[in-house]
Amino acid sequence: MNAAAEVDVVVIGGGATGAGVLRDLAMRGLRATLVERGDFASGTSGRYHGLLHSGARYVESDPLSARHCIAENAVLRRIAPATIEPTGGYFVATPDDPDDYVERFPAACVAAGIEAAPVPLDELFRAEPLLSREIRAAYRVPDASLEPWELVDANLASAREHGADAHRYTAVIGFERAPDGAVTAVRVRDERRGEERAIACRAVVSAAGAWAGKVAGLAGARLEMSPGKGSMLILNRRMTAAVVNRLAPPGDGDILVPVHTVCILGTTDITVPDPDEVHVTRDEVEALLADGERLVPGIGDARVLRAYAGTRPLYDDPDHEGKHPDESREISRAHHVIDHGPRDGVGGFWSIVGGKLTTYRLMARDVADAVAVSLGVDAPCRTAEEALPAPATGTPYWLGDRLAAHEQEGGGDAELICECELVTRRRLAHALDGRGDSSLDDLRRTTRLGMGPCQGAFCTPRAAAMVDARHPGTANPPLRGFLDERFRGTRPIAWGDQLTELWLAAGIFRGTLAVAGLADRADAEHAAG
Ligand SMILES: Cc1cc2nc3c(=O)[nH]c(=O)nc-3n(C[C@H](O)[C@H](O)[C@H](O)COP(=O)(O)OP(=O)(O)OC[C@H]3O[C@@H](n4cnc5c(N)ncnc54)[C@H](O)[C@@H]3O)c2cc1C
């Protein structure tokens, strides 16, 4: 191993898993640094369904994953309560769901250690009046809604408290290896400045999710990932108070998750050759809405705010004996720690793949255990016992939190930058102070700017003005970038009321603000000679 290393471990990937690995290693006293090619949690962790799984979804298809989910569900409620809205969840049987599955479900939950209590239908419909009256059975499970960005930030903050550091917009572009094949350094590129450098290290953990195969390839290792694209729709309000799942084997459009002020219907599952392939098709949108009708009749008439997709970091283990699945949905959601030393002759290099966001901490523990042993460190994992730092600690999330805080400060519209998500001038300024080099899209992740019903139509110019006040002449490119990203997610759902809303937004930006013609400073300076 590399004696002159700058750090003990380089962690690749700033999603939930990488952030969890960084925290775990740092808490064991290892010097660790994390590199992420984009913003933190901009990969699958920022493009998922928002569900803290009870595990009940996997009791039949994937019992190991179900047991992991229920165990970690309890741990996360303890260490990061403020990132969780304890909505509870239901599994409901529609007339289309198979009788034998419905009959086996309670016993399968018991076997996995998941509490699933039958719910009388009159009670269900009182609590969830929009659900289909054709539902014929229901069980309550400890599902919840989980905020990914705060969770990732809290893990990174904790890691920093323990001496680690994390760099975003820093992509891994290659590896340096010793004659025996062991990794001695990771080559990275600053994606904004174009500068390249090497980080000398004793070990590397790739937590690159669906991109883990590509990263392993850069190190000369072999890792066949099977990225599964899942598309989701954001509806303009909460249709249900709790998470609602179909009581059937996992399928499309069978889960509705209330998330902050909206709800998310999903997902599809399509194997894609490239994990960056997150384009949502019109067919997927129509199929999701048709499936959603079975849960909430009339959901197809609701206003869809946006469509988006993420790619599952699925790994079809070639060493696994038995049938290899043809379908993405049949691949296990359990995680795998892969030591590329004995496997591929690339010593000091591990990949952690598979899993769920719900199980990120367990995944981090398992790979950190292996790395710590190899580096001669016997400190145990403490991430399940020590709570994450504020704001992830505190009380569980409550939908009225922001309104209550705003009213305590006097309320009113004057200080609101984003009315839909109640982002105040102070909250945005705080985010800009903490991450001054952020794009507006990065700020969206930390504040929810532009994520509500108007999808940025009114808040974007105000936020751009705040950026410009700090750095005069710099706001046009981030403004255009933010609008491009917002429009990307509204294009596949441009019909009905949403189309009217899009025309309004286009009128504001193109007609009133002439955004298409705005030059950035470099253009303006060039034009001025
Ligand atoms: C549609 C969908 C819905 C889902 N719903 C749920 C759910 O409701 N609940 C749940 O628990 N799980 C859910 N999952 C699964 C869960 O989202 C993922 O398992 C989890 O987010 C993966 O986290 P990660 O940190 O491993 O990967 P990621 O979050 O993808 O992080 C990997 C990071 O590596 C970075 N990276 C890639 N290449 C490089 C490089 N060369 N250099 C530097 N960085 C690099 C990427 O930019 C990325 O940010 C869902 C997944 C999908 C696709």
PDB file of N, CA and C and ligand atoms in Angstrom, residues 11-19 35-53 58 69 144 146 148 152 167 170-173 188 207-212 214-215 218 228-232 255 257 267-269 276 308-313 333 352-360 363, ligand 1:
ATOM      1  N   VAL A  11     -13.081   8.267  -1.354  1.00  0.00           N
ATOM      2  CA  VAL A  11     -14.433   7.751  -1.598  1.00  0.00           C
ATOM      3  C   VAL A  11     -14.944   8.417  -2.869  1.00  0.00           C
ATOM      4  N   ILE A  12     -15.434   7.608  -3.811  1.00  0.00           N
ATOM      5  CA  ILE A  12     -15.936   8.162  -5.091  1.00  0.00           C
ATOM      6  C   ILE A  12     -17.455   8.132  -5.079  1.00  0.00           C
ATOM      7  N   GLY A  13     -18.061   9.315  -5.275  1.00  0.00           N
ATOM      8  CA  GLY A  13     -19.528   9.392  -5.330  1.00  0.00           C
ATOM      9  C   GLY A  13     -20.098  10.072  -4.101  1.00  0.00           C
ATOM     10  N   GLY A  14     -20.813  11.180  -4.342  1.00  0.00           N
ATOM     11  CA  GLY A  14     -21.391  11.955  -3.237  1.00  0.00           C
ATOM     12  C   GLY A  14     -22.884  11.778  -3.127  1.00  0.00           C
ATOM     13  N   GLY A  15     -23.379  10.544  -3.337  1.00  0.00           N
ATOM     14  CA  GLY A  15     -24.774  10.233  -3.021  1.00  0.00           C
ATOM     15  C   GLY A  15     -24.856   9.775  -1.573  1.00  0.00           C
ATOM     16  N   ALA A  16     -26.003   9.189  -1.214  1.00  0.00           N
ATOM     17  CA  ALA A  16     -26.186   8.767   0.177  1.00  0.00           C
ATOM     18  C   ALA A  16     -25.127   7.747   0.586  1.00  0.00           C
ATOM     19  N   THR A  17     -24.820   6.798  -0.311  1.00  0.00           N
ATOM     20  CA  THR A  17     -23.873   5.746   0.074  1.00  0.00           C
ATOM     21  C   THR A  17     -22.479   6.335   0.302  1.00  0.00           C
ATOM     22  N   GLY A  18     -21.992   7.144  -0.653  1.00  0.00           N
ATOM     23  CA  GLY A  18     -20.655   7.714  -0.510  1.00  0.00           C
ATOM     24  C   GLY A  18     -20.555   8.595   0.732  1.00  0.00           C
ATOM     25  N   ALA A  19     -21.582   9.416   0.966  1.00  0.00           N
ATOM     26  CA  ALA A  19     -21.566  10.291   2.140  1.00  0.00           C
ATOM     27  C   ALA A  19     -21.559   9.438   3.415  1.00  0.00           C
ATOM     28  N   VAL A  35     -14.910  12.533  -3.464  1.00  0.00           N
ATOM     29  CA  VAL A  35     -15.023  13.319  -4.699  1.00  0.00           C
ATOM     30  C   VAL A  35     -16.312  12.953  -5.420  1.00  0.00           C
ATOM     31  N   GLU A  36     -16.999  13.981  -5.903  1.00  0.00           N
ATOM     32  CA  GLU A  36     -18.287  13.809  -6.585  1.00  0.00           C
ATOM     33  C   GLU A  36     -18.237  14.627  -7.870  1.00  0.00           C
ATOM     34  N   ARG A  37     -18.618  14.039  -8.989  1.00  0.00           N
ATOM     35  CA  ARG A  37     -18.459  14.726 -10.282  1.00  0.00           C
ATOM     36  C   ARG A  37     -19.447  15.887 -10.464  1.00  0.00           C
ATOM     37  N   GLY A  38     -20.603  15.843  -9.780  1.00  0.00           N
ATOM     38  CA  GLY A  38     -21.583  16.928  -9.875  1.00  0.00           C
ATOM     39  C   GLY A  38     -21.804  17.538  -8.506  1.00  0.00           C
ATOM     40  N   ASP A  39     -23.045  17.954  -8.254  1.00  0.00           N
ATOM     41  CA  ASP A  39     -23.369  18.427  -6.903  1.00  0.00           C
ATOM     42  C   ASP A  39     -23.603  17.196  -6.027  1.00  0.00           C
ATOM     43  N   PHE A  40     -23.484  17.362  -4.704  1.00  0.00           N
ATOM     44  CA  PHE A  40     -23.788  16.248  -3.816  1.00  0.00           C
ATOM     45  C   PHE A  40     -25.256  15.844  -4.012  1.00  0.00           C
ATOM     46  N   ALA A  41     -25.488  14.548  -3.963  1.00  0.00           N
ATOM     47  CA  ALA A  41     -26.846  13.991  -4.127  1.00  0.00           C
ATOM     48  C   ALA A  41     -27.529  14.445  -5.417  1.00  0.00           C
ATOM     49  N   SER A  42     -26.746  14.579  -6.478  1.00  0.00           N
ATOM     50  CA  SER A  42     -27.366  14.913  -7.767  1.00  0.00           C
ATOM     51  C   SER A  42     -27.520  13.667  -8.641  1.00  0.00           C
ATOM     52  N   GLY A  43     -27.006  12.526  -8.178  1.00  0.00           N
ATOM     53  CA  GLY A  43     -27.200  11.256  -8.890  1.00  0.00           C
ATOM     54  C   GLY A  43     -28.532  10.647  -8.476  1.00  0.00           C
ATOM     55  N   THR A  44     -28.568   9.333  -8.345  1.00  0.00           N
ATOM     56  CA  THR A  44     -29.830   8.663  -8.036  1.00  0.00           C
ATOM     57  C   THR A  44     -30.392   9.103  -6.683  1.00  0.00           C
ATOM     58  N   SER A  45     -29.518   9.423  -5.732  1.00  0.00           N
ATOM     59  CA  SER A  45     -30.020   9.813  -4.403  1.00  0.00           C
ATOM     60  C   SER A  45     -30.885  11.072  -4.468  1.00  0.00           C
ATOM     61  N   GLY A  46     -30.664  11.923  -5.474  1.00  0.00           N
ATOM     62  CA  GLY A  46     -31.505  13.111  -5.618  1.00  0.00           C
ATOM     63  C   GLY A  46     -32.596  12.909  -6.656  1.00  0.00           C
ATOM     64  N   ARG A  47     -32.711  11.705  -7.176  1.00  0.00           N
ATOM     65  CA  ARG A  47     -33.693  11.445  -8.236  1.00  0.00           C
ATOM     66  C   ARG A  47     -34.432  10.145  -7.922  1.00  0.00           C
ATOM     67  N   TYR A  48     -34.849   9.994  -6.673  1.00  0.00           N
ATOM     68  CA  TYR A  48     -35.508   8.745  -6.283  1.00  0.00           C
ATOM     69  C   TYR A  48     -36.941   9.035  -5.885  1.00  0.00           C
ATOM     70  N   HIS A  49     -37.601   8.035  -5.274  1.00  0.00           N
ATOM     71  CA  HIS A  49     -39.036   8.160  -5.039  1.00  0.00           C
ATOM     72  C   HIS A  49     -39.378   8.836  -3.707  1.00  0.00           C
ATOM     73  N   GLY A  50     -38.394   8.920  -2.822  1.00  0.00           N
ATOM     74  CA  GLY A  50     -38.635   9.631  -1.567  1.00  0.00           C
ATOM     75  C   GLY A  50     -39.158   8.777  -0.439  1.00  0.00           C
ATOM     76  N   LEU A  51     -39.027   7.465  -0.559  1.00  0.00           N
ATOM     77  CA  LEU A  51     -39.663   6.563   0.411  1.00  0.00           C
ATOM     78  C   LEU A  51     -38.647   5.928   1.354  1.00  0.00           C
ATOM     79  N   LEU A  52     -38.883   6.090   2.645  1.00  0.00           N
ATOM     80  CA  LEU A  52     -38.145   5.308   3.642  1.00  0.00           C
ATOM     81  C   LEU A  52     -38.889   3.981   3.726  1.00  0.00           C
ATOM     82  N   HIS A  53     -38.311   2.956   3.114  1.00  0.00           N
ATOM     83  CA  HIS A  53     -39.012   1.674   3.006  1.00  0.00           C
ATOM     84  C   HIS A  53     -39.164   1.001   4.366  1.00  0.00           C
ATOM     85  N   TYR A  58     -40.692  -5.721  -0.422  1.00  0.00           N
ATOM     86  CA  TYR A  58     -39.782  -6.776  -0.883  1.00  0.00           C
ATOM     87  C   TYR A  58     -39.945  -8.092  -0.129  1.00  0.00           C
ATOM     88  N   CYS A  69     -34.125  -3.311   5.073  1.00  0.00           N
ATOM     89  CA  CYS A  69     -34.912  -2.065   5.082  1.00  0.00           C
ATOM     90  C   CYS A  69     -35.552  -1.831   6.447  1.00  0.00           C
ATOM     91  N   ALA A 144     -42.363   5.652   5.413  1.00  0.00           N
ATOM     92  CA  ALA A 144     -42.326   7.094   5.707  1.00  0.00           C
ATOM     93  C   ALA A 144     -41.743   7.810   4.502  1.00  0.00           C
ATOM     94  N   LEU A 146     -38.796  10.327   3.095  1.00  0.00           N
ATOM     95  CA  LEU A 146     -37.401  10.608   3.501  1.00  0.00           C
ATOM     96  C   LEU A 146     -36.779  11.652   2.577  1.00  0.00           C
ATOM     97  N   PRO A 148     -33.780  13.345   0.881  1.00  0.00           N
ATOM     98  CA  PRO A 148     -32.414  12.866   0.626  1.00  0.00           C
ATOM     99  C   PRO A 148     -31.326  13.919   0.795  1.00  0.00           C
ATOM    100  N   VAL A 152     -27.961  13.558   3.084  1.00  0.00           N
ATOM    101  CA  VAL A 152     -26.601  13.523   2.542  1.00  0.00           C
ATOM    102  C   VAL A 152     -25.764  14.643   3.160  1.00  0.00           C
ATOM    103  N   HIS A 167     -15.416  17.007  -1.896  1.00  0.00           N
ATOM    104  CA  HIS A 167     -15.301  17.973  -2.994  1.00  0.00           C
ATOM    105  C   HIS A 167     -16.331  17.650  -4.059  1.00  0.00           C
ATOM    106  N   THR A 170     -15.973  17.373  -8.849  1.00  0.00           N
ATOM    107  CA  THR A 170     -14.633  16.803  -8.976  1.00  0.00           C
ATOM    108  C   THR A 170     -14.787  15.365  -9.462  1.00  0.00           C
ATOM    109  N   ALA A 171     -14.487  15.139 -10.730  1.00  0.00           N
ATOM    110  CA  ALA A 171     -14.745  13.822 -11.334  1.00  0.00           C
ATOM    111  C   ALA A 171     -13.493  12.963 -11.327  1.00  0.00           C
ATOM    112  N   VAL A 172     -13.680  11.693 -11.061  1.00  0.00           N
ATOM    113  CA  VAL A 172     -12.569  10.744 -11.185  1.00  0.00           C
ATOM    114  C   VAL A 172     -12.378  10.437 -12.666  1.00  0.00           C
ATOM    115  N   ILE A 173     -11.130  10.604 -13.133  1.00  0.00           N
ATOM    116  CA  ILE A 173     -10.869  10.357 -14.559  1.00  0.00           C
ATOM    117  C   ILE A 173      -9.860   9.234 -14.770  1.00  0.00           C
ATOM    118  N   VAL A 188      -8.180  13.084 -10.594  1.00  0.00           N
ATOM    119  CA  VAL A 188      -9.463  13.782 -10.638  1.00  0.00           C
ATOM    120  C   VAL A 188      -9.348  15.059 -11.462  1.00  0.00           C
ATOM    121  N   ALA A 207     -18.370   4.386  -4.507  1.00  0.00           N
ATOM    122  CA  ALA A 207     -19.804   4.383  -4.174  1.00  0.00           C
ATOM    123  C   ALA A 207     -20.487   5.157  -5.298  1.00  0.00           C
ATOM    124  N   ALA A 208     -20.131   4.797  -6.529  1.00  0.00           N
ATOM    125  CA  ALA A 208     -20.594   5.560  -7.688  1.00  0.00           C
ATOM    126  C   ALA A 208     -21.935   5.066  -8.215  1.00  0.00           C
ATOM    127  N   GLY A 209     -22.638   4.269  -7.434  1.00  0.00           N
ATOM    128  CA  GLY A 209     -24.002   3.867  -7.780  1.00  0.00           C
ATOM    129  C   GLY A 209     -24.072   3.222  -9.155  1.00  0.00           C
ATOM    130  N   ALA A 210     -25.018   3.703  -9.969  1.00  0.00           N
ATOM    131  CA  ALA A 210     -25.217   3.115 -11.295  1.00  0.00           C
ATOM    132  C   ALA A 210     -23.990   3.312 -12.203  1.00  0.00           C
ATOM    133  N   TRP A 211     -23.090   4.213 -11.816  1.00  0.00           N
ATOM    134  CA  TRP A 211     -21.876   4.486 -12.605  1.00  0.00           C
ATOM    135  C   TRP A 211     -20.694   3.637 -12.118  1.00  0.00           C
ATOM    136  N   ALA A 212     -20.924   2.750 -11.152  1.00  0.00           N
ATOM    137  CA  ALA A 212     -19.818   1.992 -10.543  1.00  0.00           C
ATOM    138  C   ALA A 212     -19.078   1.146 -11.576  1.00  0.00           C
ATOM    139  N   LYS A 214     -18.529   1.949 -14.720  1.00  0.00           N
ATOM    140  CA  LYS A 214     -17.635   2.842 -15.472  1.00  0.00           C
ATOM    141  C   LYS A 214     -16.396   3.178 -14.637  1.00  0.00           C
ATOM    142  N   VAL A 215     -16.622   3.463 -13.344  1.00  0.00           N
ATOM    143  CA  VAL A 215     -15.496   3.823 -12.471  1.00  0.00           C
ATOM    144  C   VAL A 215     -14.553   2.639 -12.330  1.00  0.00           C
ATOM    145  N   LEU A 218     -12.220   2.327 -15.161  1.00  0.00           N
ATOM    146  CA  LEU A 218     -11.091   3.263 -15.154  1.00  0.00           C
ATOM    147  C   LEU A 218      -9.915   2.702 -14.349  1.00  0.00           C
ATOM    148  N   GLY A 228     -31.088   0.370 -13.949  1.00  0.00           N
ATOM    149  CA  GLY A 228     -32.535   0.297 -14.204  1.00  0.00           C
ATOM    150  C   GLY A 228     -33.153   1.683 -14.076  1.00  0.00           C
ATOM    151  N   LYS A 229     -33.588   2.235 -15.227  1.00  0.00           N
ATOM    152  CA  LYS A 229     -34.187   3.575 -15.185  1.00  0.00           C
ATOM    153  C   LYS A 229     -35.596   3.504 -14.598  1.00  0.00           C
ATOM    154  N   GLY A 230     -35.886   4.405 -13.673  1.00  0.00           N
ATOM    155  CA  GLY A 230     -37.236   4.494 -13.115  1.00  0.00           C
ATOM    156  C   GLY A 230     -37.737   5.908 -13.274  1.00  0.00           C
ATOM    157  N   SER A 231     -38.931   6.064 -13.886  1.00  0.00           N
ATOM    158  CA  SER A 231     -39.497   7.398 -14.065  1.00  0.00           C
ATOM    159  C   SER A 231     -40.600   7.639 -13.036  1.00  0.00           C
ATOM    160  N   MET A 232     -40.751   8.898 -12.659  1.00  0.00           N
ATOM    161  CA  MET A 232     -41.729   9.272 -11.632  1.00  0.00           C
ATOM    162  C   MET A 232     -42.414  10.574 -12.025  1.00  0.00           C
ATOM    163  N   ILE A 255     -46.822   2.987  -6.370  1.00  0.00           N
ATOM    164  CA  ILE A 255     -46.553   3.630  -5.074  1.00  0.00           C
ATOM    165  C   ILE A 255     -46.785   5.138  -5.210  1.00  0.00           C
ATOM    166  N   VAL A 257     -46.154   8.553  -2.932  1.00  0.00           N
ATOM    167  CA  VAL A 257     -45.449   9.018  -1.725  1.00  0.00           C
ATOM    168  C   VAL A 257     -45.710  10.514  -1.520  1.00  0.00           C
ATOM    169  N   THR A 267     -43.072   3.762  -9.925  1.00  0.00           N
ATOM    170  CA  THR A 267     -42.097   4.162 -10.932  1.00  0.00           C
ATOM    171  C   THR A 267     -42.151   3.147 -12.070  1.00  0.00           C
ATOM    172  N   THR A 268     -41.450   3.433 -13.148  1.00  0.00           N
ATOM    173  CA  THR A 268     -41.222   2.409 -14.157  1.00  0.00           C
ATOM    174  C   THR A 268     -39.891   1.728 -13.822  1.00  0.00           C
ATOM    175  N   ASP A 269     -39.519   0.717 -14.554  1.00  0.00           N
ATOM    176  CA  ASP A 269     -38.209   0.078 -14.342  1.00  0.00           C
ATOM    177  C   ASP A 269     -37.746  -0.503 -15.674  1.00  0.00           C
ATOM    178  N   ASP A 276     -26.702   7.576 -17.491  1.00  0.00           N
ATOM    179  CA  ASP A 276     -27.076   8.975 -17.703  1.00  0.00           C
ATOM    180  C   ASP A 276     -28.338   9.098 -18.546  1.00  0.00           C
ATOM    181  N   TYR A 308     -39.580  13.056 -13.887  1.00  0.00           N
ATOM    182  CA  TYR A 308     -38.127  12.902 -13.781  1.00  0.00           C
ATOM    183  C   TYR A 308     -37.805  11.420 -13.634  1.00  0.00           C
ATOM    184  N   ALA A 309     -36.537  11.105 -13.793  1.00  0.00           N
ATOM    185  CA  ALA A 309     -36.138   9.698 -13.698  1.00  0.00           C
ATOM    186  C   ALA A 309     -34.777   9.580 -13.029  1.00  0.00           C
ATOM    187  N   GLY A 310     -34.545   8.419 -12.437  1.00  0.00           N
ATOM    188  CA  GLY A 310     -33.235   8.100 -11.863  1.00  0.00           C
ATOM    189  C   GLY A 310     -32.846   6.701 -12.324  1.00  0.00           C
ATOM    190  N   THR A 311     -31.577   6.322 -12.075  1.00  0.00           N
ATOM    191  CA  THR A 311     -31.160   4.968 -12.482  1.00  0.00           C
ATOM    192  C   THR A 311     -30.728   4.156 -11.271  1.00  0.00           C
ATOM    193  N   ARG A 312     -31.335   2.989 -11.129  1.00  0.00           N
ATOM    194  CA  ARG A 312     -31.035   2.110  -9.991  1.00  0.00           C
ATOM    195  C   ARG A 312     -29.639   1.505 -10.156  1.00  0.00           C
ATOM    196  N   PRO A 313     -28.893   1.463  -9.046  1.00  0.00           N
ATOM    197  CA  PRO A 313     -27.531   0.903  -9.126  1.00  0.00           C
ATOM    198  C   PRO A 313     -27.564  -0.614  -8.994  1.00  0.00           C
ATOM    199  N   ARG A 333     -32.388  -6.250  -4.683  1.00  0.00           N
ATOM    200  CA  ARG A 333     -32.077  -4.898  -4.206  1.00  0.00           C
ATOM    201  C   ARG A 333     -31.098  -4.951  -3.042  1.00  0.00           C
ATOM    202  N   ILE A 352     -19.054  -0.609  -3.724  1.00  0.00           N
ATOM    203  CA  ILE A 352     -20.256  -0.948  -2.957  1.00  0.00           C
ATOM    204  C   ILE A 352     -21.446  -0.646  -3.879  1.00  0.00           C
ATOM    205  N   VAL A 353     -22.186  -1.684  -4.212  1.00  0.00           N
ATOM    206  CA  VAL A 353     -23.253  -1.513  -5.214  1.00  0.00           C
ATOM    207  C   VAL A 353     -24.557  -2.155  -4.750  1.00  0.00           C
ATOM    208  N   GLY A 354     -25.638  -1.849  -5.472  1.00  0.00           N
ATOM    209  CA  GLY A 354     -26.969  -2.368  -5.134  1.00  0.00           C
ATOM    210  C   GLY A 354     -27.565  -1.564  -3.994  1.00  0.00           C
ATOM    211  N   GLY A 355     -28.457  -2.184  -3.231  1.00  0.00           N
ATOM    212  CA  GLY A 355     -29.032  -1.530  -2.052  1.00  0.00           C
ATOM    213  C   GLY A 355     -30.111  -0.523  -2.378  1.00  0.00           C
ATOM    214  N   LYS A 356     -30.555   0.159  -1.353  1.00  0.00           N
ATOM    215  CA  LYS A 356     -31.602   1.179  -1.437  1.00  0.00           C
ATOM    216  C   LYS A 356     -31.096   2.414  -0.714  1.00  0.00           C
ATOM    217  N   LEU A 357     -31.749   3.543  -0.933  1.00  0.00           N
ATOM    218  CA  LEU A 357     -31.355   4.706  -0.151  1.00  0.00           C
ATOM    219  C   LEU A 357     -31.602   4.418   1.334  1.00  0.00           C
ATOM    220  N   THR A 358     -32.701   3.728   1.618  1.00  0.00           N
ATOM    221  CA  THR A 358     -33.039   3.361   3.003  1.00  0.00           C
ATOM    222  C   THR A 358     -31.902   2.604   3.687  1.00  0.00           C
ATOM    223  N   THR A 359     -31.125   1.842   2.905  1.00  0.00           N
ATOM    224  CA  THR A 359     -30.085   0.999   3.524  1.00  0.00           C
ATOM    225  C   THR A 359     -28.676   1.569   3.346  1.00  0.00           C
ATOM    226  N   TYR A 360     -28.581   2.872   3.013  1.00  0.00           N
ATOM    227  CA  TYR A 360     -27.262   3.434   2.700  1.00  0.00           C
ATOM    228  C   TYR A 360     -26.280   3.258   3.862  1.00  0.00           C
ATOM    229  N   MET A 363     -24.928  -0.261   4.055  1.00  0.00           N
ATOM    230  CA  MET A 363     -23.992  -0.474   2.945  1.00  0.00           C
ATOM    231  C   MET A 363     -22.640   0.141   3.300  1.00  0.00           C
TER     232      MET A 363
HETATM  233  C1  LIG B   1     -36.636   5.493  -9.779  1.00  0.00           C
HETATM  234  C2  LIG B   1     -36.011   5.110  -8.471  1.00  0.00           C
HETATM  235  C3  LIG B   1     -36.767   5.154  -7.305  1.00  0.00           C
HETATM  236  C4  LIG B   1     -36.193   4.775  -6.097  1.00  0.00           C
HETATM  237  N1  LIG B   1     -36.927   4.872  -4.971  1.00  0.00           N
HETATM  238  C5  LIG B   1     -36.380   4.551  -3.784  1.00  0.00           C
HETATM  239  C6  LIG B   1     -37.096   4.759  -2.592  1.00  0.00           C
HETATM  240  O1  LIG B   1     -38.224   5.265  -2.610  1.00  0.00           O
HETATM  241  N2  LIG B   1     -36.510   4.430  -1.425  1.00  0.00           N
HETATM  242  C7  LIG B   1     -35.244   3.914  -1.374  1.00  0.00           C
HETATM  243  O2  LIG B   1     -34.770   3.614  -0.284  1.00  0.00           O
HETATM  244  N3  LIG B   1     -34.512   3.734  -2.498  1.00  0.00           N
HETATM  245  C8  LIG B   1     -35.045   4.052  -3.692  1.00  0.00           C
HETATM  246  N4  LIG B   1     -34.328   3.916  -4.836  1.00  0.00           N
HETATM  247  C9  LIG B   1     -32.956   3.423  -4.758  1.00  0.00           C
HETATM  248  C10 LIG B   1     -32.017   4.532  -4.271  1.00  0.00           C
HETATM  249  O3  LIG B   1     -32.384   5.759  -4.827  1.00  0.00           O
HETATM  250  C11 LIG B   1     -30.582   4.222  -4.620  1.00  0.00           C
HETATM  251  O4  LIG B   1     -30.284   2.916  -4.211  1.00  0.00           O
HETATM  252  C12 LIG B   1     -29.619   5.183  -3.918  1.00  0.00           C
HETATM  253  O5  LIG B   1     -30.024   6.521  -4.066  1.00  0.00           O
HETATM  254  C13 LIG B   1     -28.223   5.004  -4.470  1.00  0.00           C
HETATM  255  O6  LIG B   1     -27.379   5.891  -3.794  1.00  0.00           O
HETATM  256  P1  LIG B   1     -25.841   5.883  -4.139  1.00  0.00           P
HETATM  257  O7  LIG B   1     -25.191   6.867  -3.262  1.00  0.00           O
HETATM  258  O8  LIG B   1     -25.340   4.480  -4.068  1.00  0.00           O
HETATM  259  O9  LIG B   1     -25.791   6.307  -5.667  1.00  0.00           O
HETATM  260  P2  LIG B   1     -25.936   7.801  -6.281  1.00  0.00           P
HETATM  261  O10 LIG B   1     -26.832   8.634  -5.476  1.00  0.00           O
HETATM  262  O11 LIG B   1     -26.249   7.645  -7.716  1.00  0.00           O
HETATM  263  O12 LIG B   1     -24.479   8.374  -6.102  1.00  0.00           O
HETATM  264  C14 LIG B   1     -23.411   7.992  -6.969  1.00  0.00           C
HETATM  265  C15 LIG B   1     -22.680   9.252  -7.314  1.00  0.00           C
HETATM  266  O13 LIG B   1     -21.472   8.926  -7.994  1.00  0.00           O
HETATM  267  C16 LIG B   1     -21.185  10.027  -8.838  1.00  0.00           C
HETATM  268  N5  LIG B   1     -20.191   9.645  -9.846  1.00  0.00           N
HETATM  269  C17 LIG B   1     -20.373   8.857 -10.918  1.00  0.00           C
HETATM  270  N6  LIG B   1     -19.252   8.775 -11.639  1.00  0.00           N
HETATM  271  C18 LIG B   1     -18.325   9.534 -11.000  1.00  0.00           C
HETATM  272  C19 LIG B   1     -16.973   9.873 -11.259  1.00  0.00           C
HETATM  273  N7  LIG B   1     -16.321   9.408 -12.342  1.00  0.00           N
HETATM  274  N8  LIG B   1     -16.325  10.702 -10.411  1.00  0.00           N
HETATM  275  C20 LIG B   1     -16.970  11.198  -9.307  1.00  0.00           C
HETATM  276  N9  LIG B   1     -18.260  10.921  -9.025  1.00  0.00           N
HETATM  277  C21 LIG B   1     -18.927  10.091  -9.852  1.00  0.00           C
HETATM  278  C22 LIG B   1     -22.539  10.382  -9.428  1.00  0.00           C
HETATM  279  O14 LIG B   1     -22.565  11.706  -9.925  1.00  0.00           O
HETATM  280  C23 LIG B   1     -23.474  10.162  -8.247  1.00  0.00           C
HETATM  281  O15 LIG B   1     -23.787  11.368  -7.585  1.00  0.00           O
HETATM  282  C24 LIG B   1     -34.854   4.325  -6.060  1.00  0.00           C
HETATM  283  C25 LIG B   1     -34.096   4.309  -7.227  1.00  0.00           C
HETATM  284  C26 LIG B   1     -34.661   4.717  -8.425  1.00  0.00           C
HETATM  285  C27 LIG B   1     -33.855   4.737  -9.655  1.00  0.00           C
END
